[in-house]
XYZ file of C-alpha atoms in Angstrom:
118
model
C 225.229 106.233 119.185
C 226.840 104.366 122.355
C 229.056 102.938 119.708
C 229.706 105.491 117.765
C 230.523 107.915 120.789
C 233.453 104.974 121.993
C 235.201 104.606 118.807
C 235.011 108.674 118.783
C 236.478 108.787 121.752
C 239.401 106.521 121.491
C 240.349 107.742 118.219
C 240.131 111.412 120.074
C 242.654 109.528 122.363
C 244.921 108.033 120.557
C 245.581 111.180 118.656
C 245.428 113.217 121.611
C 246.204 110.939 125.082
C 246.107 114.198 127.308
C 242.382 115.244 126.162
C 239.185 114.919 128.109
C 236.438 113.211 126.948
C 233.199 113.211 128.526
C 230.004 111.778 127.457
C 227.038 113.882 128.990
C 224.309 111.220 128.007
C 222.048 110.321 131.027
C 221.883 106.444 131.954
C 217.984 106.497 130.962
C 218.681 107.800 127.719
C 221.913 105.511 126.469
C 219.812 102.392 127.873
C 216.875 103.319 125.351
C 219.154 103.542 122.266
C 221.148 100.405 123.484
C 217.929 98.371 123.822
C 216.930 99.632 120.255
C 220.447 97.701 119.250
C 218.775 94.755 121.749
C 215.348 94.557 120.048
C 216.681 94.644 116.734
C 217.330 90.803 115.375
C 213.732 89.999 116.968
C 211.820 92.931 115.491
C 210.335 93.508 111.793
C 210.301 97.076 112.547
C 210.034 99.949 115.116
C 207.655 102.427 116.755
C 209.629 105.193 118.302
C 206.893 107.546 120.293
C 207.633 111.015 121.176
C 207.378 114.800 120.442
C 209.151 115.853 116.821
C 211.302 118.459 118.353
C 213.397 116.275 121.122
C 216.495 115.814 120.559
C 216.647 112.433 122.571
C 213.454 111.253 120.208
C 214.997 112.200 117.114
C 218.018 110.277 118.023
C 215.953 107.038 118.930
C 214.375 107.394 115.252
C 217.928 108.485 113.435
C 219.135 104.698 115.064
C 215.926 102.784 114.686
C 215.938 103.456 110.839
C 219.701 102.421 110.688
C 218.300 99.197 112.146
C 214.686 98.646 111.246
C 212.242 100.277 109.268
C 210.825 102.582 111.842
C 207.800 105.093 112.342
C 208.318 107.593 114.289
C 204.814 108.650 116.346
C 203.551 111.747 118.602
C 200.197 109.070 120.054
C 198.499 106.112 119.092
C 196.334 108.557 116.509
C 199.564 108.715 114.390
C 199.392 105.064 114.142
C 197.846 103.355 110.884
C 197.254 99.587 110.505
C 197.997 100.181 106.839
C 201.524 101.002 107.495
C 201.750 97.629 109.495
C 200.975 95.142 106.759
C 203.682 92.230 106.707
C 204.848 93.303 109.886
C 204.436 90.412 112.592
C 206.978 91.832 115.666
C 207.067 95.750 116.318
C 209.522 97.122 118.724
C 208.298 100.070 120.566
C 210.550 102.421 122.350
C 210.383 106.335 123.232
C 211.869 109.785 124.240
C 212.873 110.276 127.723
C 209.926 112.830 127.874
C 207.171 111.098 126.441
C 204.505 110.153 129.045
C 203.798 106.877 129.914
C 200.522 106.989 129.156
C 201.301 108.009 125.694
C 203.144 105.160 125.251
C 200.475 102.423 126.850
C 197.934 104.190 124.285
C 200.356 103.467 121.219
C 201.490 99.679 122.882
C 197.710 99.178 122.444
C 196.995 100.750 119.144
C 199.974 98.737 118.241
C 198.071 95.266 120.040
C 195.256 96.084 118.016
C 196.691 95.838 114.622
C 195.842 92.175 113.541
C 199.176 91.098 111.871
C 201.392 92.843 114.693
C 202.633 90.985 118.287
C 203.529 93.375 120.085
């Protein structure tokens, strides 16, 4: 999205040079989707954690499965082994909202998977 929002805005721009463009994403949120750009070359997949109806979640999936594949999770109960088979590096990421102890329970659901680092 970062990207996608720039080369928006400068066609926007170049079109219009007297518009205003803003971009209304908090720092938090644009550094999780950037880091899910980050992660990417080292990962075999992702594990996005978060509730189904945030926006900011949704979007974390929507670019993880551009990138990855990617599972998208509510807690570590959502998370089966099965779907990890192959899978040696996991990147783990989620919603702004998402407790943290939600996502230490899913890091070590995640640990606990035999074929999966991390």
């Amino acid at each position: 999205f970062p990207r996608s929002f720039d080369r928006i805005a400068a066609s926007v721009l170049a079109r219009f040079p007297d518009s205003a463009i803003i971009d209304t994403i908090c720092r938090s949120t644009r550094r999780r989707q950037e880091e899910l750009f980050e992660m990417a070359p080292e990962v075999d997949a992702f594990v996005i954690v978060g509730d189904p109806h945030s926006a900011n979640t949704l979007r974390l999936v929507e670019i993880a499965r551009e990138l990855k594949p990617a599972f998208h999770v509510r807690t570590a109960d959502d998370v089966a082994a099965a779907e990890f088979s192959g899978l040696r590096t996991v990147g783990l990421s989620a919603g702004a909202s998402t407790p943290s102890f939600v996502l230490e329970e899913v890091r070590k659901k995640l640990e606990s998977i035999p074929t999966v680092d991390r």
